[in-house]
Each structure stands twice: as C-alpha cells, then as structure tokens.
C-alpha cells in the first residue's frame, strides 16, 4: 500500500489500551492464534492464557490455532492443548503439517505417487490421514551414506512431492534423497511447511526452524519451494470456507512479524502482535522494520485484562 | 565486461582444436586444475589424466590443483594423488579447507578465539596446522538434541568464527550450535569453504555439496557468509604470490561454469572447460548460460592428445 507520494504506508505503532482492546474485540468474530510464543513457549504454557481464552469464549468469539510448527499433527496438538489445560477441538487447529496434506489434496496429487518427507511425525501422520504414502521422515533418521566405491542411493521414481519441515533428525541421507527426487523425478513438487528461521523447542532457547532445512534443500537443488504455512495465504482459504467469516472480522494474534503479522495483513485480518515470543519491543520499533501490526501488547492475557479496565 | 552498446560481452563457444591447444599451451606458464570432475570423479581417476599431466610437465608447465572440496586437508589430498599414481607436492595443492585457515590467518584471527566447524577432518586439520583450536566437526557427528524440559545448548562464547563446508554428518545439533555462535557471539565470522550445490562422493552419482550446509546456516541465521573457495578470488592472492606468475599466464581448467570458469575469469586467467564432470555440452550451449570459457574440450587427456596432431 502506497500513499499519494508513493511512500510505502506503514501503520503507526499502537499499544493496545482498554479502549482499543474493547473496540478490537467488538469488531471481530474470530481470533486466530499462533501457538509457539503466544499460547506456549516450547513445552510451557504462557501465564494467563487459559483465563484470557475463557473471557474471549464467553464473549462468543471463535478460535483458530494456526501454527507453522509441523512437528505434530492436529491430533497430537489436541493432546498438547489438553495436557496444558486448554480445551480445543481438532477443527480449531490448523498446523502447517495439515496444510501440506491439504495442498496436495486440493492439487489432486495422485494416490499412486509417494511423498518424501524431511520432517517429523506430524507431517507423516497428516499425509497418511489424507490417504498419501510417505517415505523418509522419522524412518530415515539413522540412515547414512556408505563411503565405498560405487555407492549410490537408488531413489523411488514414484515420489511426486518432497515436503520439508522442521526436522531434529535432518541428515545428509535425507538431503541427498530429497535432492534426487526433486532433480530427477519429472514434475516432482517441492513443498515447504514454512520458512521460519528460528523457533522454540523449549522455553529456554531459540533454535533453528524449518527455514534451516528448507534452505538446505534450496541450496542443493537450486529450486524454490511452494510454502503452505504462514505468511503464505494458502491456509486462509480453508479458514474462510470452514468458518464462513470474512477476514475483516478476524484478528490474527502472533509473536512474529514476518510470519504471523504478515499473514494477517496478506489476508485482510486485523493484527495484534504479542511480545511474549520471538519479537522484542525494540525489534518492533526498529526503523528497519516495516511490518507494523494494528496493535501490540505484552501477551494474550493482557487482552482480557484490558477489557476489565 | 560490456561492449560499446552496454550489452554484456559473452565469449563465443570454441572447442579446443590442435591449433588452439598449441597456442593455449604456449601462452601460459601454469595450469590450475580443479580436481573433482577433472582429475578424478569421487574415488576414480579420469582416463588419460597421468599421461596428459606428464606431457604438460615435460613442456615445463607448473601445476596447481585448486579444489573446493573441503573434506580433506592438503596432506590428505597428497595421499589421494599418490594412491591414484599422480606425483604432486603439497605446495601444488590448494583446497578450500586450507583457504579457510589462510583467511583467518591473514585476518589476524586471535589465537585465543576458537573455530566452530560444520565440516569434516580436512577443515579441522588445516585449522590446527595453522594454530587454531577447533570445536565441532567430526566430534559432533553423533550429538543430538535432548527432548526434555529446559534443555538448552550452552555454546562456547570464545568461538570467533564458524567455518562451514561439506559435511556428510551434518545434524541439527551442529546447525543449532553454529547458529548460536553466529547470532550471539559478537563479531563472530561466518565463513563458507564454497557454495557448490552438487558434487561427487563416488563417480556414480551427484550429491549435495557444501552449498547445502551453507544455505542451511544462512536459512537460520539470516546472514550471508564470506566465501573463500571458487569462484571467490581469495585463493588467487596466494597463487600469484607463491608462483610469481601473472594470472594472464595461467589457465584454469575445470568442469563447472559457476565456480571454476567464473573463478578463472574473475582473476584474469585463461579458461578451459572440460566436459568430464558436472557440466554437459548442452548445459554449456544453453542460451540461459552466460558463462563462456575461452575453450572447452572433452577431458584433460584431450589437451595433450590435440598437441600431437
């Protein structure tokens, strides 16, 4: 969006206040929450989240949990929510693992073709639920390259898609296999769950995200992937169809500017940045940052808290 | 280089002939040979190489073997040459592992700082020969991330450089450790031995090159490395100093356009592409390719063979 002078239009930074919290909540029917850095950090619930969700539910708001983390399937996320004391149903969860499976389904990926996975159980589970056959993933975690004359990997010529997500067991064998499929199988798709540079495995440290594995595959294939997670708008099509709510009546709540807030802006949602995850206030305010949410606040709890004031 | 109309000047493609072979050999004092795809493919000598080298040596030509492959040190390359029946001395070998060590030395890298390595024995050996202390590399091949609450990697704050090369044992732990050093240690250098997308481990298949690991680190740190191997001109400074030969009296012989031939052109050498490795004739002739060597021929043997005609 440009103004009359052609200067990029950047929204002014506005901290959420009692007044704007009320008007934001009144103006939307659904909240889209990122999970890591918003609901939890790694394996630890962020303070005040259950209370805030309860307040918003009691006001009749719908929820969608939209996560780029592909390590779990929707079923596995359900268990995580329940173990942390938050009641959700599977329909409310949109993970990038599910998005990758839906991308193949919507694009009529043939059932006789296979999917090679650099990633974890979540991707494999969603693919199999969607009726696709997977190779790689956790099964190739221990595979190595044999250093002997004439060694070669014979790859499956029926692999029609390579899906790359966060993989704590990424190794040279998987990278080699994926590269062979993408380079040598005609028409083989290259799908990235997301390209987050960093994420949290626990709440104590940032660590490489799926963007690390995706870049590795780009570096050797010299190809660019289709991205199905945030900030790509792919997931929003489902959300709009399923919830029958216009995106202008949705608010995207996230901790990352270049995925969550950009995703919200790309799809016409209202946007709220919480400072409980990756983005610090100084990174938000840095002159080099040109992704400005409608509002920012410390954490999800403060939304409900400001409504009381 | 542009012509008077500002159109990029691309050399016409010229196959080496008996006449041009003679004039090329007469016009240079030294041949710079890439190794993989030129001298050998993986573990197998390319036919006719020893005879061709003998012919050129008998004409008084100097040799330099310039390889981007960082898996071995110069000492280890010496052994490989000898085992394949080619006599060379260590001074004639310039590997990207050696180049990385020389880069740190030339930049007065403090001896009390450490080097974290994503790569193999060759890098570690060259670093230690140059007096530097290494972490990572083969020692971290079996390291994994513990999936438990509060797990974090404590990285060494005295790491002042991360060197990334081809690593058949790349894993999440190494990528995480390297990322912590680059992001959190002030002034930490990020050095890539090279960015080759593909290479040969054996002669039977192309497989991911150092460009794969380097891209992975770029993908998570969102930083770009200093590249010391081809096509960077860094190695040429040494060659010129050591051999006291002007680059116009050198001919770079290689199998890759975007590393070998570009390196030769970037440094003012004559260039000869051999079709015994990565680049096919159709890739060379493809209209999208704008890196044209002075000459091309099938393999190193044909240089000597054409001299006889």
Coordinates of C-alpha atoms in Angstrom, one line a residue:
Chain A
X1 CA 0.0 0.0 0.0
X2 CA 1.5 3.4 -1.0
X3 CA 0.3 6.9 -0.1
X4 CA -0.2 9.7 -2.7
X5 CA 3.6 10.3 -2.7
X6 CA 4.5 6.7 -3.5
X7 CA 6.0 6.3 0.0
X8 CA 5.2 2.9 1.5
X9 CA 2.4 3.3 4.0
X10 CA 3.4 1.9 7.4
X11 CA 0.9 1.8 10.2
X12 CA 1.9 3.8 13.3
X13 CA 2.7 1.6 16.3
X14 CA -0.1 1.4 18.8
X15 CA 0.0 -0.3 22.1
X16 CA -3.3 -2.0 23.0
X17 CA -5.3 0.1 25.5
X18 CA -8.5 -0.5 27.4
X19 CA -10.4 1.4 24.7
X20 CA -8.7 -0.2 21.7
X21 CA -9.0 -3.7 23.3
X22 CA -12.7 -3.2 23.6
X23 CA -13.2 -1.9 20.1
X24 CA -10.9 -4.7 18.7
X25 CA -12.8 -7.4 20.5
X26 CA -16.2 -5.9 19.5
X27 CA -15.1 -5.6 15.8
X28 CA -14.1 -9.3 15.2
X29 CA -15.9 -12.6 15.4
X30 CA -12.8 -14.9 15.4
X31 CA -9.4 -14.8 16.9
X32 CA -6.6 -16.6 15.0
X33 CA -3.8 -17.5 17.5
X34 CA -0.3 -18.6 16.6
X35 CA 0.8 -21.1 19.3
X36 CA 4.5 -21.0 19.9
X37 CA 5.4 -17.7 21.7
X38 CA 1.7 -16.9 22.1
X39 CA -0.1 -19.8 23.8
X40 CA 3.1 -21.7 24.9
X41 CA 6.9 -21.5 24.7
X42 CA 8.2 -24.9 23.8
X43 CA 6.6 -27.1 26.4
X44 CA 5.5 -24.4 28.9
X45 CA 2.1 -22.6 28.9
X46 CA 2.4 -18.8 28.9
X47 CA 0.9 -17.2 32.0
X48 CA -2.7 -16.2 31.9
X49 CA -3.6 -17.8 28.6
X50 CA -6.5 -20.1 29.8
X51 CA -8.2 -17.2 31.6
X52 CA -7.9 -14.9 28.5
X53 CA -9.3 -17.6 26.2
X54 CA -12.2 -18.2 28.6
X55 CA -13.0 -14.5 28.7
X56 CA -13.0 -14.3 24.9
X57 CA -15.0 -17.6 24.5
X58 CA -17.6 -16.2 27.0
X59 CA -18.0 -13.2 24.6
X60 CA -18.9 -15.6 21.8
X61 CA -15.6 -15.4 19.9
X62 CA -14.5 -18.3 17.7
X63 CA -10.9 -19.5 17.9
X64 CA -8.5 -20.9 15.4
X65 CA -5.0 -22.0 16.3
X66 CA -2.7 -21.5 13.3
X67 CA 0.8 -22.9 13.8
X68 CA 3.7 -23.2 11.4
X69 CA 5.2 -25.9 13.6
X70 CA 4.9 -29.1 11.5
X71 CA 6.3 -31.5 14.1
X72 CA 2.9 -32.5 15.3
X73 CA -0.3 -33.5 13.6
X74 CA -3.6 -31.9 14.6
X75 CA -4.4 -34.9 16.8
X76 CA -1.0 -34.5 18.5
X77 CA -1.7 -30.8 19.0
X78 CA -5.1 -31.6 20.6
X79 CA -3.3 -33.7 23.2
X80 CA -0.8 -30.9 23.9
X81 CA -3.6 -28.4 24.4
X82 CA -5.5 -30.7 26.7
X83 CA -2.3 -31.6 28.7
X84 CA -1.8 -27.8 29.3
X85 CA -5.4 -27.5 30.5
X86 CA -6.9 -25.8 27.4
X87 CA -10.0 -27.2 25.8
X88 CA -10.0 -27.1 22.0
X89 CA -11.4 -29.3 19.3
X90 CA -9.5 -30.6 16.3
X91 CA -11.4 -28.4 13.9
X92 CA -9.9 -25.4 15.6
X93 CA -6.3 -26.4 14.8
X94 CA -4.5 -25.6 11.6
X95 CA -0.9 -26.8 11.6
X96 CA 1.4 -26.5 8.6
X97 CA 1.7 -30.3 8.6
X98 CA -2.1 -30.4 7.9
X99 CA -1.8 -27.6 5.4
X100 CA 0.8 -29.5 3.4
X101 CA -1.5 -32.5 3.2
X102 CA -4.4 -30.3 2.1
X103 CA -2.3 -28.6 -0.5
X104 CA -1.6 -32.0 -2.1
X105 CA -5.3 -32.9 -1.9
X106 CA -6.5 -29.7 -3.4
X107 CA -4.0 -30.1 -6.2
X108 CA -5.3 -33.6 -6.9
X109 CA -2.0 -35.2 -6.1
X110 CA -2.3 -38.8 -7.5
X111 CA -2.7 -41.5 -4.9
X112 CA -0.2 -43.7 -6.7
X113 CA 2.5 -41.1 -6.2
X114 CA 4.6 -41.0 -3.0
X115 CA 5.6 -38.2 -0.7
X116 CA 9.2 -37.9 0.6
X117 CA 9.4 -36.2 3.9
X118 CA 12.2 -34.2 5.6
X119 CA 10.4 -33.6 8.8
X120 CA 8.8 -35.4 11.7
X121 CA 5.8 -37.5 12.7
X122 CA 3.3 -34.7 12.3
X123 CA 3.8 -34.4 8.6
X124 CA 3.7 -38.2 8.1
X125 CA 0.5 -38.6 10.2
X126 CA -1.3 -35.8 8.3
X127 CA -0.2 -37.2 4.9
X128 CA -1.4 -40.7 5.8
X129 CA -4.7 -39.4 7.1
X130 CA -5.2 -37.7 3.8
X131 CA -4.5 -41.0 2.0
X132 CA -1.0 -40.5 0.8
X133 CA 2.0 -42.8 1.1
X134 CA 5.2 -41.4 2.8
X135 CA 8.8 -42.2 2.6
X136 CA 11.6 -40.7 4.7
X137 CA 10.8 -38.7 7.8
X138 CA 11.5 -40.4 11.1
X139 CA 12.2 -43.7 9.3
X140 CA 15.3 -42.2 7.7
X141 CA 16.7 -40.7 10.9
X142 CA 19.5 -43.2 11.3
X143 CA 20.4 -43.6 7.6
X144 CA 23.9 -42.7 6.5
X145 CA 26.0 -42.6 3.3
X146 CA 28.3 -45.5 2.8
X147 CA 31.7 -44.4 1.9
X148 CA 32.6 -47.1 -0.5
X149 CA 33.4 -47.2 -4.3
X150 CA 30.3 -47.1 -6.5
X151 CA 27.9 -46.3 -3.6
X152 CA 24.7 -44.6 -4.8
X153 CA 21.3 -44.1 -3.4
X154 CA 18.5 -45.6 -5.6
X155 CA 15.6 -43.3 -5.1
X156 CA 11.9 -44.1 -5.7
X157 CA 10.9 -42.8 -9.1
X158 CA 7.3 -42.6 -8.0
X159 CA 8.0 -39.8 -5.4
X160 CA 5.9 -36.9 -6.8
X161 CA 6.4 -34.5 -3.9
X162 CA 9.0 -33.6 -1.3
X163 CA 7.7 -32.0 1.8
X164 CA 10.2 -30.2 4.0
X165 CA 9.5 -29.0 7.6
X166 CA 11.4 -28.8 10.9
X167 CA 13.4 -31.9 11.4
X168 CA 15.5 -32.5 14.5
X169 CA 16.9 -35.6 12.8
X170 CA 17.9 -34.0 9.5
X171 CA 20.9 -35.7 8.0
X172 CA 22.9 -35.9 4.8
X173 CA 21.0 -39.0 3.6
X174 CA 17.6 -37.3 3.7
X175 CA 19.0 -34.2 2.0
X176 CA 20.5 -36.4 -0.7
X177 CA 17.3 -38.4 -1.2
X178 CA 15.1 -35.3 -1.4
X179 CA 17.5 -33.7 -3.9
X180 CA 17.4 -36.8 -6.1
X181 CA 13.6 -36.7 -6.1
X182 CA 13.4 -33.0 -6.9
X183 CA 16.1 -33.0 -9.6
X184 CA 15.3 -36.3 -11.3
X185 CA 11.6 -37.1 -10.9
X186 CA 9.8 -35.1 -13.6
X187 CA 7.3 -32.7 -12.1
X188 CA 8.2 -33.5 -8.5
X189 CA 6.8 -30.8 -6.2
X190 CA 8.9 -29.1 -3.6
X191 CA 6.7 -28.0 -0.6
X192 CA 7.9 -26.2 2.5
X193 CA 5.7 -26.2 5.6
X194 CA 7.2 -22.8 6.4
X195 CA 10.4 -20.9 6.4
X196 CA 10.7 -19.7 10.0
X197 CA 14.4 -19.1 10.7
X198 CA 14.1 -19.8 14.4
X199 CA 11.7 -21.3 16.9
X200 CA 11.5 -22.8 20.4
X201 CA 11.8 -26.4 21.3
X202 CA 11.7 -25.5 25.0
X203 CA 11.2 -22.1 26.6
X204 CA 14.8 -21.7 27.3
X205 CA 16.4 -21.0 23.9
X206 CA 15.8 -20.1 20.3
X207 CA 16.8 -22.8 17.8
X208 CA 16.8 -23.4 14.0
X209 CA 13.4 -23.6 12.5
X210 CA 12.1 -25.2 9.3
X211 CA 13.7 -22.4 7.4
X212 CA 17.0 -24.1 8.0
X213 CA 16.1 -27.4 6.4
X214 CA 14.2 -25.7 3.6
X215 CA 17.2 -23.5 2.8
X216 CA 19.5 -26.6 2.7
X217 CA 17.3 -28.2 0.1
X218 CA 17.1 -24.9 -1.9
X219 CA 20.9 -24.7 -1.7
X220 CA 21.5 -28.1 -3.3
X221 CA 18.5 -28.2 -5.8
X222 CA 18.7 -24.5 -6.7
X223 CA 14.9 -24.5 -6.7
X224 CA 12.4 -22.6 -4.6
X225 CA 9.6 -24.3 -2.7
X226 CA 5.9 -23.7 -2.5
X227 CA 5.3 -22.5 1.1
X228 CA 2.0 -23.6 2.6
X229 CA 2.4 -22.1 6.2
X230 CA 2.4 -18.5 7.3
X231 CA 2.8 -15.9 5.7
X232 CA 1.6 -17.7 2.6
X233 CA -2.2 -17.2 2.3
X234 CA -2.9 -20.8 1.5
X235 CA -4.3 -21.8 4.9
X236 CA -6.8 -18.8 4.9
X237 CA -8.9 -20.4 2.1
X238 CA -9.8 -23.2 4.4
X239 CA -10.5 -20.9 7.4
X240 CA -12.8 -18.7 5.4
X241 CA -14.7 -21.7 4.0
X242 CA -15.0 -23.5 7.3
X243 CA -15.9 -20.6 9.5
X244 CA -17.8 -18.6 6.9
X245 CA -16.4 -15.4 8.4
X246 CA -15.0 -12.6 6.3
X247 CA -11.3 -12.0 7.1
X248 CA -12.1 -8.4 8.1
X249 CA -13.9 -9.9 11.1
X250 CA -10.9 -11.9 12.1
X251 CA -7.9 -10.9 14.3
X252 CA -4.5 -12.6 13.8
X253 CA -2.6 -12.8 17.1
X254 CA 1.0 -13.7 16.8
X255 CA 4.6 -13.2 18.1
X256 CA 6.3 -12.9 14.7
X257 CA 6.2 -10.0 12.3
X258 CA 7.4 -11.8 9.1
X259 CA 5.0 -14.8 9.5
X260 CA 2.0 -14.1 11.8
X261 CA 1.5 -10.4 11.2
X262 CA 2.4 -10.6 7.5
X263 CA -0.1 -13.5 7.2
X264 CA -2.8 -11.5 8.9
X265 CA -2.1 -8.4 6.7
X266 CA -1.8 -10.5 3.5
X267 CA -5.2 -12.0 4.1
X268 CA -7.0 -8.8 5.3
X269 CA -7.3 -9.6 9.0
X270 CA -6.8 -7.3 11.9
X271 CA -3.5 -7.9 13.5
X272 CA -2.2 -8.0 17.1
X273 CA 1.5 -8.6 18.0
X274 CA 2.2 -10.1 21.4
X275 CA 5.7 -9.6 22.9
X276 CA 5.7 -13.0 24.7
X277 CA 7.7 -14.8 21.9
X278 CA 10.3 -14.0 19.3
X279 CA 9.7 -10.3 18.6
X280 CA 11.0 -7.8 21.2
X281 CA 9.7 -4.3 21.6
X282 CA 12.9 -2.9 20.2
X283 CA 12.8 -5.1 17.1
X284 CA 9.2 -3.9 16.6
X285 CA 10.3 -0.3 16.9
X286 CA 13.5 -0.6 14.9
X287 CA 13.4 1.7 11.9
X288 CA 14.4 -1.2 9.6
X289 CA 11.2 -3.0 10.5
X290 CA 8.3 -2.1 8.1
X291 CA 5.8 -4.7 9.2
X292 CA 3.6 -2.9 11.7
X293 CA 0.6 -4.7 13.3
X294 CA -2.6 -2.8 14.1
X295 CA -1.8 -3.2 17.8
X296 CA 0.8 -4.7 20.1
X297 CA 0.6 -5.9 23.7
X298 CA 2.6 -7.9 26.1
X299 CA 0.8 -11.2 25.9
X300 CA -2.6 -12.9 25.4
X301 CA -3.6 -12.3 29.0
X302 CA -3.4 -8.6 28.6
X303 CA -6.2 -8.6 26.0
X304 CA -8.7 -9.9 28.6
X305 CA -7.1 -7.9 31.3
X306 CA -7.5 -4.6 29.4
X307 CA -11.2 -5.4 28.8
X308 CA -11.8 -5.2 32.6
X309 CA -10.4 -1.7 32.8
Chain B
X1 CA 32.6 -6.6 -19.4
X2 CA 30.2 -4.7 -21.7
X3 CA 30.6 -3.7 -25.3
X4 CA 30.0 -0.2 -26.6
X5 CA 26.3 -0.7 -26.6
X6 CA 26.2 -1.8 -23.0
X7 CA 25.3 -5.4 -24.0
X8 CA 27.1 -8.0 -21.8
X9 CA 30.0 -9.4 -23.7
X10 CA 29.9 -13.2 -23.9
X11 CA 32.7 -15.1 -25.4
X12 CA 31.7 -17.3 -28.4
X13 CA 32.0 -21.1 -27.6
X14 CA 35.1 -22.6 -29.1
X15 CA 36.0 -26.3 -28.9
X16 CA 39.7 -26.8 -28.4
X17 CA 41.5 -27.8 -31.7
X18 CA 45.1 -28.8 -32.4
X19 CA 45.9 -25.2 -33.3
X20 CA 44.2 -23.6 -30.3
X21 CA 45.6 -26.3 -28.0
X22 CA 49.1 -25.5 -29.1
X23 CA 48.6 -21.7 -28.8
X24 CA 47.0 -22.1 -25.4
X25 CA 49.8 -24.2 -24.0
X26 CA 52.4 -21.9 -25.5
X27 CA 50.8 -18.8 -24.0
X28 CA 50.7 -20.0 -20.3
X29 CA 53.2 -20.9 -17.7
X30 CA 50.9 -22.6 -15.3
X31 CA 47.8 -24.8 -15.4
X32 CA 45.3 -24.6 -12.5
X33 CA 43.3 -27.8 -12.3
X34 CA 40.1 -28.3 -10.4
X35 CA 40.1 -31.9 -9.1
X36 CA 36.7 -33.5 -8.9
X37 CA 35.3 -34.0 -12.4
X38 CA 38.7 -33.0 -13.9
X39 CA 41.4 -35.3 -12.3
X40 CA 39.0 -37.8 -10.7
X41 CA 35.3 -38.5 -10.1
X42 CA 34.8 -39.3 -6.5
X43 CA 37.4 -42.1 -5.9
X44 CA 38.1 -43.0 -9.6
X45 CA 40.8 -41.4 -11.8
X46 CA 39.6 -40.0 -15.1
X47 CA 41.1 -41.8 -18.1
X48 CA 44.3 -40.4 -19.5
X49 CA 45.0 -37.8 -16.8
X50 CA 48.5 -39.0 -15.8
X51 CA 49.7 -39.1 -19.4
X52 CA 48.3 -35.6 -20.1
X53 CA 49.9 -34.2 -16.9
X54 CA 53.3 -35.8 -17.9
X55 CA 53.1 -34.2 -21.3
X56 CA 52.4 -30.7 -19.8
X57 CA 55.1 -31.2 -17.1
X58 CA 57.6 -32.1 -19.9
X59 CA 56.8 -28.8 -21.5
X60 CA 57.9 -27.0 -18.3
X61 CA 54.4 -26.1 -17.2
X62 CA 53.7 -25.5 -13.5
X63 CA 50.6 -27.1 -11.9
X64 CA 48.2 -26.0 -9.1
X65 CA 45.4 -28.2 -8.0
X66 CA 42.6 -25.9 -6.8
X67 CA 39.7 -27.8 -5.2
X68 CA 36.6 -26.6 -3.4
X69 CA 36.2 -29.9 -1.7
X70 CA 37.0 -29.2 2.0
X71 CA 36.7 -32.8 3.2
X72 CA 40.4 -33.4 3.1
X73 CA 43.5 -31.4 4.1
X74 CA 46.4 -30.8 1.7
X75 CA 48.2 -33.7 3.3
X76 CA 45.2 -36.0 2.8
X77 CA 45.0 -34.8 -0.9
X78 CA 48.6 -35.6 -1.4
X79 CA 47.9 -39.2 -0.3
X80 CA 44.9 -39.4 -2.7
X81 CA 47.0 -38.2 -5.6
X82 CA 49.8 -40.6 -4.8
X83 CA 47.3 -43.5 -4.4
X84 CA 46.0 -42.7 -7.9
X85 CA 49.5 -42.7 -9.3
X86 CA 50.0 -39.0 -9.7
X87 CA 53.1 -37.3 -8.3
X88 CA 52.4 -33.9 -6.8
X89 CA 53.8 -32.0 -3.9
X90 CA 51.9 -30.4 -1.1
X91 CA 52.7 -26.9 -2.3
X92 CA 50.8 -27.5 -5.5
X93 CA 47.5 -28.2 -3.7
X94 CA 45.1 -25.5 -2.8
X95 CA 42.0 -26.9 -1.1
X96 CA 39.1 -24.7 0.3
X97 CA 39.9 -26.2 3.8
X98 CA 43.4 -24.7 3.5
X99 CA 41.9 -21.4 2.2
X100 CA 39.6 -21.1 5.2
X101 CA 42.6 -21.4 7.5
X102 CA 44.6 -18.9 5.5
X103 CA 41.7 -16.5 5.5
X104 CA 41.7 -16.5 9.3
X105 CA 45.5 -16.2 9.5
X106 CA 45.5 -13.2 7.0
X107 CA 42.8 -11.5 9.0
X108 CA 44.8 -11.9 12.3
X109 CA 42.2 -14.2 13.9
X110 CA 43.2 -14.2 17.6
X111 CA 44.8 -17.5 18.8
X112 CA 42.6 -17.3 21.9
X113 CA 39.4 -17.5 19.9
X114 CA 38.0 -20.8 18.7
X115 CA 36.6 -22.0 15.4
X116 CA 33.4 -24.0 15.2
X117 CA 33.3 -26.3 12.3
X118 CA 30.4 -27.8 10.3
X119 CA 32.5 -29.9 8.0
X120 CA 35.0 -32.8 8.1
X121 CA 38.5 -33.7 9.0
X122 CA 40.1 -31.6 6.3
X123 CA 39.0 -28.3 7.8
X124 CA 39.9 -29.3 11.3
X125 CA 43.4 -30.5 10.2
X126 CA 44.1 -27.3 8.3
X127 CA 42.9 -25.1 11.2
X128 CA 45.1 -26.9 13.7
X129 CA 48.1 -26.8 11.4
X130 CA 47.5 -23.0 11.3
X131 CA 47.5 -22.9 15.1
X132 CA 43.8 -22.5 15.7
X133 CA 41.6 -24.5 18.1
X134 CA 38.5 -26.2 16.6
X135 CA 35.2 -27.3 18.1
X136 CA 32.5 -29.3 16.3
X137 CA 33.3 -31.1 13.0
X138 CA 33.6 -34.9 13.3
X139 CA 33.5 -34.7 17.1
X140 CA 29.9 -33.5 17.0
X141 CA 28.7 -36.1 14.5
X142 CA 26.7 -38.1 17.0
X143 CA 25.4 -35.3 19.1
X144 CA 21.6 -34.9 19.4
X145 CA 19.1 -32.6 20.9
X146 CA 17.6 -33.8 24.2
X147 CA 13.8 -33.5 24.1
X148 CA 13.3 -32.6 27.7
X149 CA 12.0 -29.5 29.5
X150 CA 14.6 -26.7 29.9
X151 CA 17.1 -28.4 27.5
X152 CA 19.5 -25.8 26.1
X153 CA 22.8 -25.9 24.4
X154 CA 25.5 -23.9 26.2
X155 CA 27.8 -22.7 23.5
X156 CA 31.3 -21.5 23.9
X157 CA 31.4 -17.7 24.0
X158 CA 35.0 -17.7 22.7
X159 CA 34.1 -19.1 19.3
X160 CA 35.0 -16.2 17.0
X161 CA 34.4 -18.0 13.6
X162 CA 32.1 -20.6 12.2
X163 CA 33.5 -22.4 9.2
X164 CA 31.0 -24.4 7.0
X165 CA 32.0 -26.9 4.4
X166 CA 30.7 -30.2 3.0
X167 CA 29.7 -32.4 5.9
X168 CA 28.3 -35.9 5.5
X169 CA 27.5 -35.9 9.2
X170 CA 25.6 -32.6 9.3
X171 CA 23.0 -32.7 12.0
X172 CA 20.6 -30.5 13.9
X173 CA 23.0 -30.2 16.9
X174 CA 25.7 -28.7 14.7
X175 CA 23.3 -26.4 12.9
X176 CA 22.0 -25.2 16.3
X177 CA 25.5 -24.7 17.8
X178 CA 26.7 -22.8 14.7
X179 CA 23.6 -20.6 14.8
X180 CA 24.1 -19.7 18.5
X181 CA 27.8 -18.7 17.8
X182 CA 26.9 -16.6 14.8
X183 CA 23.9 -14.9 16.4
X184 CA 25.2 -14.5 20.0
X185 CA 29.0 -14.1 19.9
X186 CA 29.7 -10.5 19.0
X187 CA 31.7 -10.2 15.7
X188 CA 31.7 -14.0 15.1
X189 CA 32.7 -14.6 11.5
X190 CA 30.7 -16.9 9.2
X191 CA 33.0 -18.5 6.6
X192 CA 31.9 -20.8 3.8
X193 CA 34.6 -23.0 2.1
X194 CA 32.4 -22.8 -1.0
X195 CA 28.8 -22.9 -2.1
X196 CA 28.8 -25.7 -4.7
X197 CA 25.2 -27.1 -4.9
X198 CA 26.4 -30.5 -6.0
X199 CA 29.4 -32.7 -6.1
X200 CA 30.6 -36.3 -6.4
X201 CA 31.3 -38.7 -3.5
X202 CA 31.8 -41.5 -5.9
X203 CA 31.7 -41.5 -9.7
X204 CA 28.2 -43.0 -9.8
X205 CA 26.0 -40.1 -8.6
X206 CA 25.8 -36.4 -8.0
X207 CA 25.1 -35.5 -4.4
X208 CA 24.6 -32.3 -2.3
X209 CA 27.7 -30.1 -2.0
X210 CA 28.8 -27.6 0.6
X211 CA 26.2 -25.2 -0.8
X212 CA 23.6 -27.3 1.0
X213 CA 25.1 -26.9 4.5
X214 CA 26.0 -23.3 3.9
X215 CA 22.4 -22.5 2.8
X216 CA 21.1 -24.2 6.0
X217 CA 23.1 -21.9 8.2
X218 CA 22.1 -18.9 6.1
X219 CA 18.4 -20.0 6.4
X220 CA 18.5 -20.0 10.2
X221 CA 21.0 -17.1 10.9
X222 CA 19.6 -14.9 8.1
X223 CA 23.3 -13.9 7.4
X224 CA 25.5 -14.4 4.4
X225 CA 29.0 -15.9 4.6
X226 CA 32.4 -14.9 3.4
X227 CA 33.2 -17.5 0.7
X228 CA 36.9 -18.5 0.4
X229 CA 36.7 -21.1 -2.3
X230 CA 36.0 -20.7 -6.0
X231 CA 34.6 -18.5 -7.6
X232 CA 35.8 -16.1 -4.8
X233 CA 39.2 -14.6 -5.8
X234 CA 40.6 -15.1 -2.3
X235 CA 42.8 -18.1 -3.2
X236 CA 44.4 -16.4 -6.2
X237 CA 46.3 -13.9 -4.0
X238 CA 48.3 -16.9 -2.6
X239 CA 48.8 -18.4 -6.0
X240 CA 50.1 -15.2 -7.5
X241 CA 52.5 -14.6 -4.6
X242 CA 53.8 -18.1 -4.4
X243 CA 54.3 -18.8 -8.1
X244 CA 55.2 -15.2 -9.1
X245 CA 53.3 -15.7 -12.3
X246 CA 50.8 -13.2 -13.7
X247 CA 47.3 -14.5 -13.9
X248 CA 47.3 -13.8 -17.7
X249 CA 49.9 -16.6 -17.9
X250 CA 47.7 -19.1 -16.1
X251 CA 44.9 -21.3 -17.5
X252 CA 42.1 -22.5 -15.2
X253 CA 40.9 -26.0 -16.2
X254 CA 37.6 -27.0 -14.6
X255 CA 34.3 -28.8 -15.0
X256 CA 32.0 -26.2 -13.5
X257 CA 31.0 -22.9 -15.0
X258 CA 29.8 -21.1 -11.9
X259 CA 32.9 -21.9 -9.8
X260 CA 35.9 -22.9 -11.9
X261 CA 35.3 -20.9 -15.1
X262 CA 34.0 -17.9 -13.2
X263 CA 37.0 -18.1 -10.8
X264 CA 39.3 -18.1 -13.8
X265 CA 37.5 -15.2 -15.4
X266 CA 37.3 -13.2 -12.1
X267 CA 41.0 -13.4 -11.7
X268 CA 42.1 -12.8 -15.3
X269 CA 43.2 -16.4 -16.2
X270 CA 42.6 -18.1 -19.5
X271 CA 39.8 -20.7 -19.0
X272 CA 39.2 -24.2 -20.3
X273 CA 36.1 -26.2 -19.5
X274 CA 36.3 -30.0 -19.6
X275 CA 33.1 -32.0 -20.1
X276 CA 34.3 -34.9 -17.9
X277 CA 32.4 -33.6 -14.8
X278 CA 29.3 -31.7 -13.9
X279 CA 28.7 -29.5 -17.0
X280 CA 27.3 -31.2 -20.1
X281 CA 27.7 -29.8 -23.6
X282 CA 24.0 -28.9 -23.7
X283 CA 24.2 -27.0 -20.4
X284 CA 27.2 -25.1 -21.8
X285 CA 25.3 -24.3 -25.0
X286 CA 22.1 -23.5 -23.3
X287 CA 21.0 -19.9 -24.1
X288 CA 20.4 -19.2 -20.4
X289 CA 24.1 -19.8 -19.7
X290 CA 26.2 -16.7 -20.0
X291 CA 29.5 -18.1 -18.5
X292 CA 31.6 -18.9 -21.5
X293 CA 35.1 -20.3 -21.2
X294 CA 37.8 -19.4 -23.7
X295 CA 37.7 -23.1 -24.8
X296 CA 36.1 -26.3 -24.0
X297 CA 37.1 -29.9 -24.6
X298 CA 36.1 -33.4 -23.5
X299 CA 38.7 -34.0 -20.8
X300 CA 42.2 -33.3 -19.6
X301 CA 43.7 -36.1 -21.8
X302 CA 42.4 -34.3 -25.0
X303 CA 44.7 -31.3 -24.3
X304 CA 47.8 -33.5 -24.6
X305 CA 46.2 -35.5 -27.4
X306 CA 45.5 -32.5 -29.5
X307 CA 49.1 -31.3 -29.1
X308 CA 50.2 -34.4 -31.1
X309 CA 48.0 -33.6 -34.1

